């Protein structure tokens, strides 16, 4: 790994860049800009069902937590930490500065890549799978919404239009047509889609 790779990844996080989508090369705004857009979603107002508002609330909360994580870590790594500056230094400027001056290129690149992947994961459409995970035996997990209330979601879910699925309880992943077919055969369907009638066997999943 070299500094050029790190610089490119930093620019992906901080600047508009070219990427491939549906087989075509398109320009997308910086991943940090996309992240800010995600957590600025208003979950508590507007029209729509309660379930849709709750889904948006969880989406916004995850985005906000991820942004805070990135900003906190960047402040730790930035060489100007603790110094007084005459002008406010943006998160983008800090990440670009880190990419140019860090002495641990490998670890920093892995960190930047994990942030980029986590931001893109926010935009992946997923659908619940109402079945028991064949790997851990779990069927539901608990989450807190943006108001601190406990909500339930399926342990298993799949990526829309892709042969990918995962378990939110144990972290098991299935990728590829054969693996998805195996999951379909091995996962025991739930008798109802109303998860509120079920209690997760695990008290808390993080």
Coordinates of C-alpha atoms in Angstrom, one line a residue:
X1 CA 0.0 0.0 0.0
X2 CA 1.3 3.5 -0.8
X3 CA 0.3 7.1 -0.1
X4 CA -1.3 7.5 -3.5
X5 CA -3.9 4.9 -2.7
X6 CA -4.6 6.7 0.6
X7 CA -4.8 10.1 -1.1
X8 CA -7.4 8.7 -3.6
X9 CA -9.5 7.2 -0.8
X10 CA -9.3 10.5 1.1
X11 CA -10.5 12.3 -2.0
X12 CA -13.4 9.8 -2.4
X13 CA -14.5 10.8 1.1
X14 CA -14.0 14.5 0.7
X15 CA -14.5 15.5 -2.9
X16 CA -16.9 14.8 -5.9
X17 CA -15.5 11.9 -7.9
X18 CA -16.1 9.4 -10.7
X19 CA -17.6 6.0 -9.9
X20 CA -19.2 3.1 -11.7
X21 CA -23.0 2.7 -11.4
X22 CA -25.0 0.1 -13.4
X23 CA -22.1 -0.3 -15.7
X24 CA -21.7 3.4 -16.4
X25 CA -19.1 5.9 -15.2
X26 CA -20.9 8.7 -13.3
X27 CA -19.9 11.5 -11.0
X28 CA -21.1 11.4 -7.4
X29 CA -20.7 13.9 -4.6
X30 CA -18.3 13.2 -1.8
X31 CA -19.1 10.4 0.6
X32 CA -19.1 12.8 3.5
X33 CA -21.6 15.0 1.7
X34 CA -23.8 12.0 1.2
X35 CA -23.4 11.1 4.8
X36 CA -24.5 14.6 5.9
X37 CA -27.5 14.4 3.6
X38 CA -28.4 11.1 5.2
X39 CA -28.4 12.2 8.8
X40 CA -30.2 15.5 8.0
X41 CA -33.3 13.5 7.1
X42 CA -36.2 14.6 9.3
X43 CA -37.7 11.5 10.8
X44 CA -40.3 13.1 12.9
X45 CA -42.3 15.2 10.4
X46 CA -43.9 14.9 7.0
X47 CA -46.5 12.5 5.7
X48 CA -46.3 8.8 5.6
X49 CA -46.9 5.7 7.7
X50 CA -45.5 5.4 11.2
X51 CA -43.3 2.5 10.1
X52 CA -41.8 4.6 7.3
X53 CA -41.1 7.4 9.7
X54 CA -39.5 5.0 12.1
X55 CA -37.3 3.5 9.3
X56 CA -36.2 7.0 8.3
X57 CA -35.4 7.7 12.0
X58 CA -33.2 4.7 12.4
X59 CA -31.5 5.5 9.0
X60 CA -30.8 9.1 10.2
X61 CA -29.6 7.9 13.6
X62 CA -27.1 5.5 12.1
X63 CA -25.8 8.2 9.7
X64 CA -25.4 10.6 12.6
X65 CA -23.5 8.1 14.7
X66 CA -21.2 7.2 11.8
X67 CA -20.5 10.9 11.2
X68 CA -19.7 11.4 14.8
X69 CA -17.4 8.4 14.8
X70 CA -15.5 9.7 11.7
X71 CA -15.2 13.3 13.1
X72 CA -14.0 12.0 16.5
X73 CA -11.3 9.7 15.0
X74 CA -10.2 12.3 12.5
X75 CA -9.7 14.8 15.4
X76 CA -7.5 12.2 17.2
X77 CA -5.3 11.6 14.1
X78 CA -5.1 15.1 12.8
X79 CA -1.6 16.7 13.4
X80 CA -3.2 20.0 14.3
X81 CA -5.0 18.5 17.3
X82 CA -5.0 20.8 20.3
X83 CA -3.6 23.7 18.4
X84 CA -5.5 27.0 18.2
X85 CA -6.4 28.0 14.6
X86 CA -7.6 31.3 13.3
X87 CA -10.1 29.6 10.9
X88 CA -12.3 26.6 11.4
X89 CA -10.7 23.5 9.9
X90 CA -13.4 21.3 8.2
X91 CA -13.5 17.5 8.5
X92 CA -12.7 17.3 4.8
X93 CA -9.5 19.3 5.3
X94 CA -8.5 17.2 8.3
X95 CA -8.9 13.9 6.4
X96 CA -6.9 15.2 3.5
X97 CA -4.2 16.4 5.9
X98 CA -4.1 13.0 7.6
X99 CA -3.7 11.3 4.3
X100 CA -0.7 13.4 3.4
X101 CA 1.2 13.3 6.8
X102 CA 0.3 10.0 8.5
X103 CA 3.2 7.6 9.1
X104 CA 1.0 4.6 9.3
X105 CA -0.4 4.4 5.7
X106 CA -1.7 0.9 5.9
X107 CA -3.8 1.3 9.0
X108 CA -5.1 4.7 7.9
X109 CA -6.1 3.4 4.5
X110 CA -8.0 0.5 6.1
X111 CA -9.8 3.0 8.3
X112 CA -10.7 5.3 5.4
X113 CA -11.9 2.2 3.4
X114 CA -14.1 1.1 6.3
X115 CA -15.7 4.5 6.5
X116 CA -16.3 4.6 2.7
X117 CA -17.9 1.2 2.9
X118 CA -20.1 2.1 5.9
X119 CA -21.4 5.2 4.2
X120 CA -22.2 3.3 1.0
X121 CA -23.9 0.7 3.1
X122 CA -26.4 3.3 4.3
X123 CA -27.8 3.5 0.7
X124 CA -28.1 -0.2 0.2
X125 CA -31.8 -1.3 0.1
X126 CA -32.5 -4.3 2.2
X127 CA -35.6 -6.4 2.8
X128 CA -36.4 -8.4 5.9
X129 CA -36.4 -12.2 5.7
X130 CA -39.0 -13.6 8.1
X131 CA -37.1 -16.7 9.0
X132 CA -34.8 -18.2 11.6
X133 CA -31.1 -17.9 11.0
X134 CA -29.8 -21.4 10.3
X135 CA -26.4 -20.5 11.8
X136 CA -27.3 -19.0 15.2
X137 CA -31.0 -19.8 15.5
X138 CA -32.1 -16.2 16.0
X139 CA -35.0 -14.6 14.3
X140 CA -35.2 -11.0 15.7
X141 CA -33.0 -8.4 17.3
X142 CA -33.7 -5.2 19.3
X143 CA -32.8 -1.7 18.2
X144 CA -33.4 1.7 19.7
X145 CA -35.0 4.4 17.4
X146 CA -34.1 8.0 17.5
X147 CA -36.4 8.6 20.4
X148 CA -34.8 5.9 22.5
X149 CA -37.7 3.4 22.1
X150 CA -37.1 -0.3 21.6
X151 CA -38.0 -1.6 18.1
X152 CA -37.7 -5.0 16.6
X153 CA -36.3 -6.1 13.3
X154 CA -35.6 -9.4 11.6
X155 CA -32.3 -11.0 12.2
X156 CA -32.1 -12.0 8.6
X157 CA -32.3 -9.6 5.7
X158 CA -31.3 -9.5 2.0
X159 CA -29.9 -6.9 -0.4
X160 CA -32.5 -5.9 -3.0
X161 CA -31.6 -7.0 -6.5
X162 CA -28.4 -8.7 -5.4
X163 CA -27.6 -12.3 -4.3
X164 CA -26.5 -11.2 -0.8
X165 CA -28.0 -11.7 2.7
X166 CA -26.8 -11.5 6.2
X167 CA -27.8 -12.1 9.8
X168 CA -27.8 -9.1 12.1
X169 CA -27.6 -11.3 15.2
X170 CA -24.5 -13.4 14.5
X171 CA -22.9 -11.6 11.5
X172 CA -23.2 -14.6 9.1
X173 CA -23.2 -13.6 5.5
X174 CA -24.4 -15.4 2.3
X175 CA -23.2 -14.2 -1.1
X176 CA -23.9 -15.7 -4.5
X177 CA -26.8 -17.6 -6.0
X178 CA -25.8 -20.9 -4.5
X179 CA -25.4 -19.5 -1.0
X180 CA -28.8 -17.8 -1.2
X181 CA -30.4 -21.0 -2.4
X182 CA -28.8 -22.8 0.6
X183 CA -30.2 -20.2 2.9
X184 CA -33.6 -20.5 1.5
X185 CA -33.5 -24.3 2.1
X186 CA -32.0 -24.1 5.6
X187 CA -33.8 -21.1 7.1
X188 CA -37.1 -22.0 8.9
X189 CA -39.9 -19.6 8.0
X190 CA -41.7 -17.8 10.8
X191 CA -45.4 -18.4 11.1
X192 CA -46.2 -14.7 11.0
X193 CA -44.6 -11.5 9.9
X194 CA -45.6 -9.5 13.0
X195 CA -42.3 -9.4 14.9
X196 CA -43.9 -7.6 17.8
X197 CA -45.4 -11.0 18.8
X198 CA -41.9 -12.4 19.2
X199 CA -39.2 -11.7 21.7
X200 CA -35.5 -12.1 20.6
X201 CA -33.7 -14.8 22.5
X202 CA -30.8 -12.5 22.8
X203 CA -31.5 -9.5 25.1
X204 CA -29.3 -7.1 23.2
X205 CA -27.5 -7.2 19.9
X206 CA -25.0 -4.5 18.9

